[in-house]
JSON list of C-alpha atoms in Angstrom, two decimals:
[
{"chain": "A", "resi": 1, "resn": "LEU", "atom": "CA", "xyz": [0.00, 0.00, 0.00]},
{"chain": "A", "resi": 2, "resn": "THR", "atom": "CA", "xyz": [2.86, 2.40, 0.77]},
{"chain": "A", "resi": 3, "resn": "MET", "atom": "CA", "xyz": [5.56, 0.87, -1.40]},
{"chain": "A", "resi": 4, "resn": "THR", "atom": "CA", "xyz": [7.74, 3.64, -2.84]},
{"chain": "A", "resi": 5, "resn": "PRO", "atom": "CA", "xyz": [10.06, 3.66, -5.88]},
{"chain": "A", "resi": 6, "resn": "THR", "atom": "CA", "xyz": [13.72, 3.15, -4.95]},
{"chain": "A", "resi": 7, "resn": "PRO", "atom": "CA", "xyz": [16.84, 2.46, -7.06]},
{"chain": "A", "resi": 8, "resn": "ASN", "atom": "CA", "xyz": [16.15, -1.23, -6.44]},
{"chain": "A", "resi": 9, "resn": "GLY", "atom": "CA", "xyz": [12.46, -1.08, -7.34]},
{"chain": "A", "resi": 10, "resn": "LEU", "atom": "CA", "xyz": [9.40, -0.70, -5.11]},
{"chain": "A", "resi": 11, "resn": "ALA", "atom": "CA", "xyz": [10.18, -1.10, -1.42]},
{"chain": "A", "resi": 12, "resn": "PRO", "atom": "CA", "xyz": [8.56, -0.26, 1.94]},
{"chain": "A", "resi": 13, "resn": "VAL", "atom": "CA", "xyz": [9.72, 3.13, 3.25]},
{"chain": "A", "resi": 14, "resn": "GLN", "atom": "CA", "xyz": [9.68, 4.11, 6.91]},
{"chain": "A", "resi": 15, "resn": "GLY", "atom": "CA", "xyz": [7.18, 6.89, 7.66]},
{"chain": "A", "resi": 16, "resn": "ALA", "atom": "CA", "xyz": [5.46, 6.75, 4.28]},
{"chain": "A", "resi": 17, "resn": "LEU", "atom": "CA", "xyz": [2.10, 5.61, 5.66]},
{"chain": "A", "resi": 18, "resn": "THR", "atom": "CA", "xyz": [2.04, 8.31, 8.33]},
{"chain": "A", "resi": 19, "resn": "GLU", "atom": "CA", "xyz": [2.93, 10.96, 5.76]},
{"chain": "A", "resi": 20, "resn": "TRP", "atom": "CA", "xyz": [0.30, 9.86, 3.27]},
{"chain": "A", "resi": 21, "resn": "MET", "atom": "CA", "xyz": [-2.46, 9.66, 5.86]},
{"chain": "A", "resi": 22, "resn": "ALA", "atom": "CA", "xyz": [-1.61, 13.10, 7.23]},
{"chain": "A", "resi": 23, "resn": "GLY", "atom": "CA", "xyz": [-2.30, 14.52, 3.78]},
{"chain": "A", "resi": 24, "resn": "MET", "atom": "CA", "xyz": [-5.55, 12.65, 3.08]},
{"chain": "A", "resi": 25, "resn": "ARG", "atom": "CA", "xyz": [-8.41, 15.16, 3.27]},
{"chain": "A", "resi": 26, "resn": "GLU", "atom": "CA", "xyz": [-10.97, 12.36, 3.53]},
{"chain": "A", "resi": 27, "resn": "LEU", "atom": "CA", "xyz": [-9.62, 11.43, 6.97]},
{"chain": "A", "resi": 28, "resn": "GLN", "atom": "CA", "xyz": [-10.31, 14.95, 8.24]},
{"chain": "A", "resi": 29, "resn": "GLN", "atom": "CA", "xyz": [-14.06, 14.70, 7.68]},
{"chain": "A", "resi": 30, "resn": "ASP", "atom": "CA", "xyz": [-16.29, 14.58, 10.75]},
{"chain": "A", "resi": 31, "resn": "GLU", "atom": "CA", "xyz": [-17.76, 11.17, 9.94]},
{"chain": "A", "resi": 32, "resn": "MET", "atom": "CA", "xyz": [-14.33, 9.51, 9.83]},
{"chain": "A", "resi": 33, "resn": "PRO", "atom": "CA", "xyz": [-12.92, 7.95, 13.01]},
{"chain": "A", "resi": 34, "resn": "GLU", "atom": "CA", "xyz": [-9.97, 9.40, 14.84]},
{"chain": "A", "resi": 35, "resn": "VAL", "atom": "CA", "xyz": [-6.87, 7.46, 13.83]},
{"chain": "A", "resi": 36, "resn": "ALA", "atom": "CA", "xyz": [-3.58, 6.72, 15.57]},
{"chain": "A", "resi": 37, "resn": "VAL", "atom": "CA", "xyz": [-0.84, 5.30, 13.32]},
{"chain": "A", "resi": 38, "resn": "HIS", "atom": "CA", "xyz": [1.86, 2.92, 14.50]},
{"chain": "A", "resi": 39, "resn": "GLU", "atom": "CA", "xyz": [4.59, 1.86, 12.09]},
{"chain": "A", "resi": 40, "resn": "TYR", "atom": "CA", "xyz": [7.02, -0.90, 12.93]},
{"chain": "A", "resi": 41, "resn": "SER", "atom": "CA", "xyz": [10.75, -0.34, 12.63]},
{"chain": "A", "resi": 42, "resn": "PRO", "atom": "CA", "xyz": [12.37, -1.66, 10.63]},
{"chain": "A", "resi": 43, "resn": "LEU", "atom": "CA", "xyz": [9.72, -2.26, 8.00]},
{"chain": "A", "resi": 44, "resn": "VAL", "atom": "CA", "xyz": [9.93, -5.60, 6.23]},
{"chain": "A", "resi": 45, "resn": "ASP", "atom": "CA", "xyz": [8.47, -6.87, 3.00]},
{"chain": "A", "resi": 46, "resn": "SER", "atom": "CA", "xyz": [5.39, -9.00, 3.64]},
{"chain": "A", "resi": 47, "resn": "SER", "atom": "CA", "xyz": [7.05, -11.94, 1.90]},
{"chain": "A", "resi": 48, "resn": "ASP", "atom": "CA", "xyz": [9.70, -11.89, 4.64]},
{"chain": "A", "resi": 49, "resn": "MET", "atom": "CA", "xyz": [7.17, -11.99, 7.48]},
{"chain": "A", "resi": 50, "resn": "GLY", "atom": "CA", "xyz": [6.47, -15.15, 9.43]},
{"chain": "A", "resi": 51, "resn": "PRO", "atom": "CA", "xyz": [4.92, -16.45, 12.66]},
{"chain": "A", "resi": 52, "resn": "CYS", "atom": "CA", "xyz": [7.08, -14.26, 14.92]},
{"chain": "A", "resi": 53, "resn": "GLU", "atom": "CA", "xyz": [5.94, -11.07, 13.18]},
{"chain": "A", "resi": 54, "resn": "TRP", "atom": "CA", "xyz": [2.30, -12.18, 13.15]},
{"chain": "A", "resi": 55, "resn": "ALA", "atom": "CA", "xyz": [2.52, -13.00, 16.84]},
{"chain": "A", "resi": 56, "resn": "ARG", "atom": "CA", "xyz": [3.87, -9.51, 17.49]},
{"chain": "A", "resi": 57, "resn": "LEU", "atom": "CA", "xyz": [0.83, -8.04, 15.74]},
{"chain": "A", "resi": 58, "resn": "ALA", "atom": "CA", "xyz": [-1.51, -10.10, 17.92]},
{"chain": "A", "resi": 59, "resn": "VAL", "atom": "CA", "xyz": [0.30, -9.13, 21.11]},
{"chain": "A", "resi": 60, "resn": "ASP", "atom": "CA", "xyz": [0.26, -5.44, 20.19]},
{"chain": "A", "resi": 61, "resn": "ILE", "atom": "CA", "xyz": [-3.45, -5.54, 19.40]},
{"chain": "A", "resi": 62, "resn": "GLY", "atom": "CA", "xyz": [-4.06, -7.19, 22.76]},
{"chain": "A", "resi": 63, "resn": "ALA", "atom": "CA", "xyz": [-1.96, -4.57, 24.56]},
{"chain": "A", "resi": 64, "resn": "ASN", "atom": "CA", "xyz": [-3.95, -1.72, 22.99]},
{"chain": "A", "resi": 65, "resn": "TYR", "atom": "CA", "xyz": [-7.32, -3.48, 22.93]},
{"chain": "A", "resi": 66, "resn": "MET", "atom": "CA", "xyz": [-9.06, -1.29, 25.50]},
{"chain": "A", "resi": 67, "resn": "ASP", "atom": "CA", "xyz": [-7.83, 1.98, 23.99]},
{"chain": "A", "resi": 68, "resn": "PHE", "atom": "CA", "xyz": [-9.36, 1.67, 20.50]},
{"chain": "A", "resi": 69, "resn": "ASP", "atom": "CA", "xyz": [-12.66, 0.71, 18.90]},
{"chain": "A", "resi": 70, "resn": "GLY", "atom": "CA", "xyz": [-10.95, -1.25, 16.14]},
{"chain": "A", "resi": 71, "resn": "PHE", "atom": "CA", "xyz": [-7.70, -1.94, 14.36]},
{"chain": "A", "resi": 72, "resn": "VAL", "atom": "CA", "xyz": [-6.44, -1.81, 10.78]},
{"chain": "A", "resi": 73, "resn": "VAL", "atom": "CA", "xyz": [-3.42, -3.86, 9.78]},
{"chain": "A", "resi": 74, "resn": "VAL", "atom": "CA", "xyz": [-1.72, -2.64, 6.61]},
{"chain": "A", "resi": 75, "resn": "THR", "atom": "CA", "xyz": [0.44, -5.29, 4.98]},
{"chain": "A", "resi": 76, "resn": "GLY", "atom": "CA", "xyz": [1.53, -6.58, 1.60]},
{"chain": "A", "resi": 77, "resn": "THR", "atom": "CA", "xyz": [-0.69, -8.85, -0.44]},
{"chain": "A", "resi": 78, "resn": "ASP", "atom": "CA", "xyz": [1.78, -11.74, -0.73]},
{"chain": "A", "resi": 79, "resn": "THR", "atom": "CA", "xyz": [1.03, -13.02, 2.77]},
{"chain": "A", "resi": 80, "resn": "MET", "atom": "CA", "xyz": [-2.10, -11.02, 3.65]},
{"chain": "A", "resi": 81, "resn": "ALA", "atom": "CA", "xyz": [-4.34, -14.09, 3.82]},
{"chain": "A", "resi": 82, "resn": "TYR", "atom": "CA", "xyz": [-1.85, -15.79, 6.16]},
{"chain": "A", "resi": 83, "resn": "VAL", "atom": "CA", "xyz": [-1.71, -12.71, 8.42]},
{"chain": "A", "resi": 84, "resn": "ALA", "atom": "CA", "xyz": [-5.51, -12.51, 8.63]},
{"chain": "A", "resi": 85, "resn": "SER", "atom": "CA", "xyz": [-5.91, -16.21, 9.32]},
{"chain": "A", "resi": 86, "resn": "ALA", "atom": "CA", "xyz": [-3.18, -16.22, 11.97]},
{"chain": "A", "resi": 87, "resn": "LEU", "atom": "CA", "xyz": [-4.76, -13.27, 13.78]},
{"chain": "A", "resi": 88, "resn": "ALA", "atom": "CA", "xyz": [-8.19, -14.90, 13.60]},
{"chain": "A", "resi": 89, "resn": "PHE", "atom": "CA", "xyz": [-6.90, -17.88, 15.57]},
{"chain": "A", "resi": 90, "resn": "MET", "atom": "CA", "xyz": [-4.57, -15.98, 17.90]},
{"chain": "A", "resi": 91, "resn": "LEU", "atom": "CA", "xyz": [-7.20, -13.41, 19.00]},
{"chain": "A", "resi": 92, "resn": "GLU", "atom": "CA", "xyz": [-9.77, -15.53, 20.84]},
{"chain": "A", "resi": 93, "resn": "ASN", "atom": "CA", "xyz": [-13.04, -13.89, 21.93]},
{"chain": "A", "resi": 94, "resn": "LEU", "atom": "CA", "xyz": [-12.38, -10.90, 19.70]},
{"chain": "A", "resi": 95, "resn": "GLY", "atom": "CA", "xyz": [-15.13, -8.33, 20.20]},
{"chain": "A", "resi": 96, "resn": "LYS", "atom": "CA", "xyz": [-13.86, -5.59, 17.91]},
{"chain": "A", "resi": 97, "resn": "PRO", "atom": "CA", "xyz": [-13.01, -5.33, 14.21]},
{"chain": "A", "resi": 98, "resn": "VAL", "atom": "CA", "xyz": [-9.48, -6.10, 13.07]},
{"chain": "A", "resi": 99, "resn": "ILE", "atom": "CA", "xyz": [-9.32, -5.24, 9.37]},
{"chain": "A", "resi": 100, "resn": "VAL", "atom": "CA", "xyz": [-6.37, -6.35, 7.27]},
{"chain": "A", "resi": 101, "resn": "THR", "atom": "CA", "xyz": [-5.83, -4.47, 4.04]},
{"chain": "A", "resi": 102, "resn": "GLY", "atom": "CA", "xyz": [-3.31, -3.48, 1.38]},
{"chain": "A", "resi": 103, "resn": "SER", "atom": "CA", "xyz": [-3.39, -2.80, -2.33]},
{"chain": "A", "resi": 104, "resn": "GLN", "atom": "CA", "xyz": [-2.36, -3.97, -5.73]},
{"chain": "A", "resi": 105, "resn": "ILE", "atom": "CA", "xyz": [-1.22, -0.45, -6.70]},
{"chain": "A", "resi": 106, "resn": "PRO", "atom": "CA", "xyz": [0.54, 1.70, -4.05]},
{"chain": "A", "resi": 107, "resn": "LEU", "atom": "CA", "xyz": [-0.50, 5.16, -2.92]},
{"chain": "A", "resi": 108, "resn": "CYS", "atom": "CA", "xyz": [2.44, 6.75, -4.76]},
{"chain": "A", "resi": 109, "resn": "GLU", "atom": "CA", "xyz": [0.82, 5.98, -8.12]},
{"chain": "A", "resi": 110, "resn": "ALA", "atom": "CA", "xyz": [-1.69, 8.43, -9.61]},
{"chain": "A", "resi": 111, "resn": "TYR", "atom": "CA", "xyz": [-4.15, 5.58, -10.24]},
{"chain": "A", "resi": 112, "resn": "ASN", "atom": "CA", "xyz": [-4.34, 3.21, -7.32]},
{"chain": "A", "resi": 113, "resn": "ASP", "atom": "CA", "xyz": [-6.65, 1.06, -5.24]},
{"chain": "A", "resi": 114, "resn": "ALA", "atom": "CA", "xyz": [-4.76, 1.79, -2.03]},
{"chain": "A", "resi": 115, "resn": "ARG", "atom": "CA", "xyz": [-6.63, 4.95, -1.07]},
{"chain": "A", "resi": 116, "resn": "ARG", "atom": "CA", "xyz": [-10.09, 3.41, -1.24]},
{"chain": "A", "resi": 117, "resn": "ASN", "atom": "CA", "xyz": [-9.04, 0.21, 0.52]},
{"chain": "A", "resi": 118, "resn": "LEU", "atom": "CA", "xyz": [-7.49, 2.20, 3.35]},
{"chain": "A", "resi": 119, "resn": "ILE", "atom": "CA", "xyz": [-10.44, 4.56, 3.81]},
{"chain": "A", "resi": 120, "resn": "MET", "atom": "CA", "xyz": [-13.01, 1.76, 3.82]},
{"chain": "A", "resi": 121, "resn": "SER", "atom": "CA", "xyz": [-10.91, -0.34, 6.20]},
{"chain": "A", "resi": 122, "resn": "LEU", "atom": "CA", "xyz": [-10.89, 2.55, 8.66]},
{"chain": "A", "resi": 123, "resn": "ILE", "atom": "CA", "xyz": [-14.66, 2.88, 8.33]},
{"chain": "A", "resi": 124, "resn": "PHE", "atom": "CA", "xyz": [-15.17, -0.83, 9.03]},
{"chain": "A", "resi": 125, "resn": "ALA", "atom": "CA", "xyz": [-12.76, -0.65, 11.97]},
{"chain": "A", "resi": 126, "resn": "ALA", "atom": "CA", "xyz": [-15.13, 1.85, 13.58]},
{"chain": "A", "resi": 127, "resn": "ARG", "atom": "CA", "xyz": [-18.28, -0.25, 13.12]},
{"chain": "A", "resi": 128, "resn": "ASP", "atom": "CA", "xyz": [-19.61, -2.13, 16.13]},
{"chain": "A", "resi": 129, "resn": "SER", "atom": "CA", "xyz": [-21.24, -4.81, 13.97]},
{"chain": "A", "resi": 130, "resn": "VAL", "atom": "CA", "xyz": [-17.91, -6.48, 13.12]},
{"chain": "A", "resi": 131, "resn": "ASN", "atom": "CA", "xyz": [-16.36, -8.66, 15.84]},
{"chain": "A", "resi": 132, "resn": "GLU", "atom": "CA", "xyz": [-13.71, -10.55, 13.94]},
{"chain": "A", "resi": 133, "resn": "VAL", "atom": "CA", "xyz": [-10.67, -10.40, 11.70]},
{"chain": "A", "resi": 134, "resn": "GLY", "atom": "CA", "xyz": [-11.53, -9.49, 8.13]},
{"chain": "A", "resi": 135, "resn": "ILE", "atom": "CA", "xyz": [-9.80, -8.60, 4.89]},
{"chain": "A", "resi": 136, "resn": "PHE", "atom": "CA", "xyz": [-11.08, -5.53, 3.09]},
{"chain": "A", "resi": 137, "resn": "PHE", "atom": "CA", "xyz": [-10.10, -5.49, -0.55]},
{"chain": "A", "resi": 138, "resn": "HIS", "atom": "CA", "xyz": [-11.77, -4.07, -3.66]},
{"chain": "A", "resi": 139, "resn": "ASP", "atom": "CA", "xyz": [-15.17, -3.19, -2.24]},
{"chain": "A", "resi": 140, "resn": "ARG", "atom": "CA", "xyz": [-15.63, -6.37, -0.20]},
{"chain": "A", "resi": 141, "resn": "LEU", "atom": "CA", "xyz": [-15.12, -7.35, 3.41]},
{"chain": "A", "resi": 142, "resn": "LEU", "atom": "CA", "xyz": [-14.10, -11.00, 3.63]},
{"chain": "A", "resi": 143, "resn": "ARG", "atom": "CA", "xyz": [-13.75, -13.29, 6.64]},
{"chain": "A", "resi": 144, "resn": "GLY", "atom": "CA", "xyz": [-10.05, -13.39, 7.42]},
{"chain": "A", "resi": 145, "resn": "CYS", "atom": "CA", "xyz": [-9.66, -17.10, 8.05]},
{"chain": "A", "resi": 146, "resn": "ARG", "atom": "CA", "xyz": [-11.64, -17.98, 4.90]},
{"chain": "A", "resi": 147, "resn": "SER", "atom": "CA", "xyz": [-9.78, -15.73, 2.46]},
{"chain": "A", "resi": 148, "resn": "THR", "atom": "CA", "xyz": [-7.14, -16.43, -0.15]},
{"chain": "A", "resi": 149, "resn": "LYS", "atom": "CA", "xyz": [-5.35, -14.49, -2.85]},
{"chain": "A", "resi": 150, "resn": "VAL", "atom": "CA", "xyz": [-6.74, -15.51, -6.22]},
{"chain": "A", "resi": 151, "resn": "ASN", "atom": "CA", "xyz": [-5.21, -13.03, -8.67]},
{"chain": "A", "resi": 152, "resn": "THR", "atom": "CA", "xyz": [-1.96, -11.10, -8.89]},
{"chain": "A", "resi": 153, "resn": "HIS", "atom": "CA", "xyz": [-2.92, -8.87, -11.84]},
{"chain": "A", "resi": 154, "resn": "ARG", "atom": "CA", "xyz": [-6.44, -7.69, -11.02]},
{"chain": "A", "resi": 155, "resn": "LEU", "atom": "CA", "xyz": [-7.77, -5.37, -8.35]},
{"chain": "A", "resi": 156, "resn": "ARG", "atom": "CA", "xyz": [-10.14, -8.07, -7.12]},
{"chain": "A", "resi": 157, "resn": "ALA", "atom": "CA", "xyz": [-7.21, -10.01, -5.79]},
{"chain": "A", "resi": 158, "resn": "PHE", "atom": "CA", "xyz": [-8.84, -11.79, -2.83]},
{"chain": "A", "resi": 159, "resn": "ASP", "atom": "CA", "xyz": [-11.82, -14.07, -2.44]},
{"chain": "A", "resi": 160, "resn": "SER", "atom": "CA", "xyz": [-13.43, -16.35, 0.13]},
{"chain": "A", "resi": 161, "resn": "PRO", "atom": "CA", "xyz": [-14.65, -19.23, -2.06]},
{"chain": "A", "resi": 162, "resn": "ASN", "atom": "CA", "xyz": [-16.60, -21.08, 0.64]},
{"chain": "A", "resi": 163, "resn": "ILE", "atom": "CA", "xyz": [-18.43, -18.15, 2.23]},
{"chain": "A", "resi": 164, "resn": "PRO", "atom": "CA", "xyz": [-19.98, -14.99, 0.77]},
{"chain": "A", "resi": 165, "resn": "PRO", "atom": "CA", "xyz": [-18.48, -11.59, 1.65]},
{"chain": "A", "resi": 166, "resn": "LEU", "atom": "CA", "xyz": [-19.37, -10.21, 5.07]},
{"chain": "A", "resi": 167, "resn": "ALA", "atom": "CA", "xyz": [-20.14, -6.90, 3.37]},
{"chain": "A", "resi": 168, "resn": "ASN", "atom": "CA", "xyz": [-20.20, -5.37, -0.10]},
{"chain": "A", "resi": 169, "resn": "ILE", "atom": "CA", "xyz": [-19.59, -1.73, -0.95]},
{"chain": "A", "resi": 170, "resn": "GLY", "atom": "CA", "xyz": [-21.65, 0.15, -3.50]},
{"chain": "A", "resi": 171, "resn": "ILE", "atom": "CA", "xyz": [-23.34, 3.47, -2.97]},
{"chain": "A", "resi": 172, "resn": "SER", "atom": "CA", "xyz": [-23.75, 2.30, 0.62]},
{"chain": "A", "resi": 173, "resn": "ILE", "atom": "CA", "xyz": [-22.42, -0.48, 2.84]},
{"chain": "A", "resi": 174, "resn": "GLU", "atom": "CA", "xyz": [-24.43, -3.69, 2.49]},
{"chain": "A", "resi": 175, "resn": "GLU", "atom": "CA", "xyz": [-23.64, -6.05, 5.36]},
{"chain": "A", "resi": 176, "resn": "ASN", "atom": "CA", "xyz": [-24.62, -9.71, 5.32]},
{"chain": "A", "resi": 177, "resn": "GLY", "atom": "CA", "xyz": [-25.76, -9.57, 8.91]},
{"chain": "A", "resi": 178, "resn": "HIS", "atom": "CA", "xyz": [-26.50, -13.28, 9.17]},
{"chain": "A", "resi": 179, "resn": "LEU", "atom": "CA", "xyz": [-22.83, -14.03, 8.51]},
{"chain": "A", "resi": 180, "resn": "LEU", "atom": "CA", "xyz": [-21.33, -11.63, 11.02]},
{"chain": "A", "resi": 181, "resn": "LEU", "atom": "CA", "xyz": [-20.13, -13.16, 14.27]},
{"chain": "A", "resi": 182, "resn": "PRO", "atom": "CA", "xyz": [-21.91, -12.12, 17.49]},
{"chain": "A", "resi": 183, "resn": "GLN", "atom": "CA", "xyz": [-20.24, -10.43, 20.41]},
{"chain": "A", "resi": 184, "resn": "PRO", "atom": "CA", "xyz": [-18.15, -12.97, 22.36]},
{"chain": "A", "resi": 185, "resn": "ARG", "atom": "CA", "xyz": [-19.12, -13.98, 25.87]},
{"chain": "A", "resi": 186, "resn": "GLY", "atom": "CA", "xyz": [-15.61, -14.06, 27.26]},
{"chain": "A", "resi": 187, "resn": "ARG", "atom": "CA", "xyz": [-12.74, -11.62, 27.45]},
{"chain": "A", "resi": 188, "resn": "LEU", "atom": "CA", "xyz": [-10.12, -11.32, 24.72]},
{"chain": "A", "resi": 189, "resn": "ARG", "atom": "CA", "xyz": [-7.37, -13.89, 24.99]},
{"chain": "A", "resi": 190, "resn": "VAL", "atom": "CA", "xyz": [-4.23, -13.53, 22.90]},
{"chain": "A", "resi": 191, "resn": "PHE", "atom": "CA", "xyz": [-2.55, -16.82, 22.05]},
{"chain": "A", "resi": 192, "resn": "ARG", "atom": "CA", "xyz": [1.18, -16.42, 21.57]},
{"chain": "A", "resi": 193, "resn": "LEU", "atom": "CA", "xyz": [3.50, -18.95, 19.98]},
{"chain": "A", "resi": 194, "resn": "ALA", "atom": "CA", "xyz": [4.50, -20.29, 23.40]},
{"chain": "A", "resi": 195, "resn": "ASP", "atom": "CA", "xyz": [0.83, -20.70, 24.36]},
{"chain": "A", "resi": 196, "resn": "ILE", "atom": "CA", "xyz": [0.09, -22.63, 21.18]},
{"chain": "A", "resi": 197, "resn": "GLN", "atom": "CA", "xyz": [3.03, -24.97, 21.74]},
{"chain": "A", "resi": 198, "resn": "ARG", "atom": "CA", "xyz": [2.20, -25.47, 25.44]},
{"chain": "A", "resi": 199, "resn": "THR", "atom": "CA", "xyz": [-1.53, -26.11, 24.96]},
{"chain": "A", "resi": 200, "resn": "GLY", "atom": "CA", "xyz": [-1.09, -28.19, 21.87]},
{"chain": "A", "resi": 201, "resn": "ARG", "atom": "CA", "xyz": [-3.24, -25.95, 19.67]},
{"chain": "A", "resi": 202, "resn": "ASP", "atom": "CA", "xyz": [-1.97, -27.51, 16.47]},
{"chain": "A", "resi": 203, "resn": "ASP", "atom": "CA", "xyz": [-5.10, -26.33, 14.71]},
{"chain": "A", "resi": 204, "resn": "ALA", "atom": "CA", "xyz": [-4.02, -22.71, 15.14]},
{"chain": "A", "resi": 205, "resn": "ALA", "atom": "CA", "xyz": [-0.44, -23.41, 14.16]},
{"chain": "A", "resi": 206, "resn": "ALA", "atom": "CA", "xyz": [-1.39, -25.38, 11.07]},
{"chain": "A", "resi": 207, "resn": "ALA", "atom": "CA", "xyz": [-4.13, -23.05, 9.89]},
{"chain": "A", "resi": 208, "resn": "THR", "atom": "CA", "xyz": [-1.83, -20.29, 8.78]},
{"chain": "A", "resi": 209, "resn": "TRP", "atom": "CA", "xyz": [1.34, -21.27, 9.63]},
{"chain": "A", "resi": 210, "resn": "ILE", "atom": "CA", "xyz": [-1.52, -6.45, 11.23]},
{"chain": "A", "resi": 211, "resn": "PHE", "atom": "CA", "xyz": [-1.61, -1.97, 12.54]}
]
């Protein structure tokens, strides 16, 4: 989403997301949620991320859970489905939206899908009807643990073949309310790698193995 041209091609650049969002007039409108941006340092390409980085995302969401209404994880598309699925299993009893997003074309390009994906992800992160990890991409909100990348050359890059989208975007937001998960009964529990190994949660480890 914030890849920037460098002498070695497109690469993640520290501070680019914060700079772009500070200049987006849409985010200054009254109906948009207040946003706090946290960028990791150093930034890594999504193809270089693995379980340790995904666990760090889950832990950080847990640490800030009571301070925000929702979370948006911006990451590359190569491993986006793995990130979303990992978070879905590591964040048990999630009662707030965690929206994973990115883009096929970065914000630095005149024509891009990054701007819309980011804005809509922020809107969904502020909705109290979503209590799970989802992927927002190209006008659709998909269940995170049911999503996969299906195309590398089209804007509709992700799909959830075995379940319809949780929401579709047209002139307005059309939620499939019967598919949305209810509020959990228990408190949020963040499963870390050590917890998974100790409790034998091989289902979580095998299923897939952001902010």
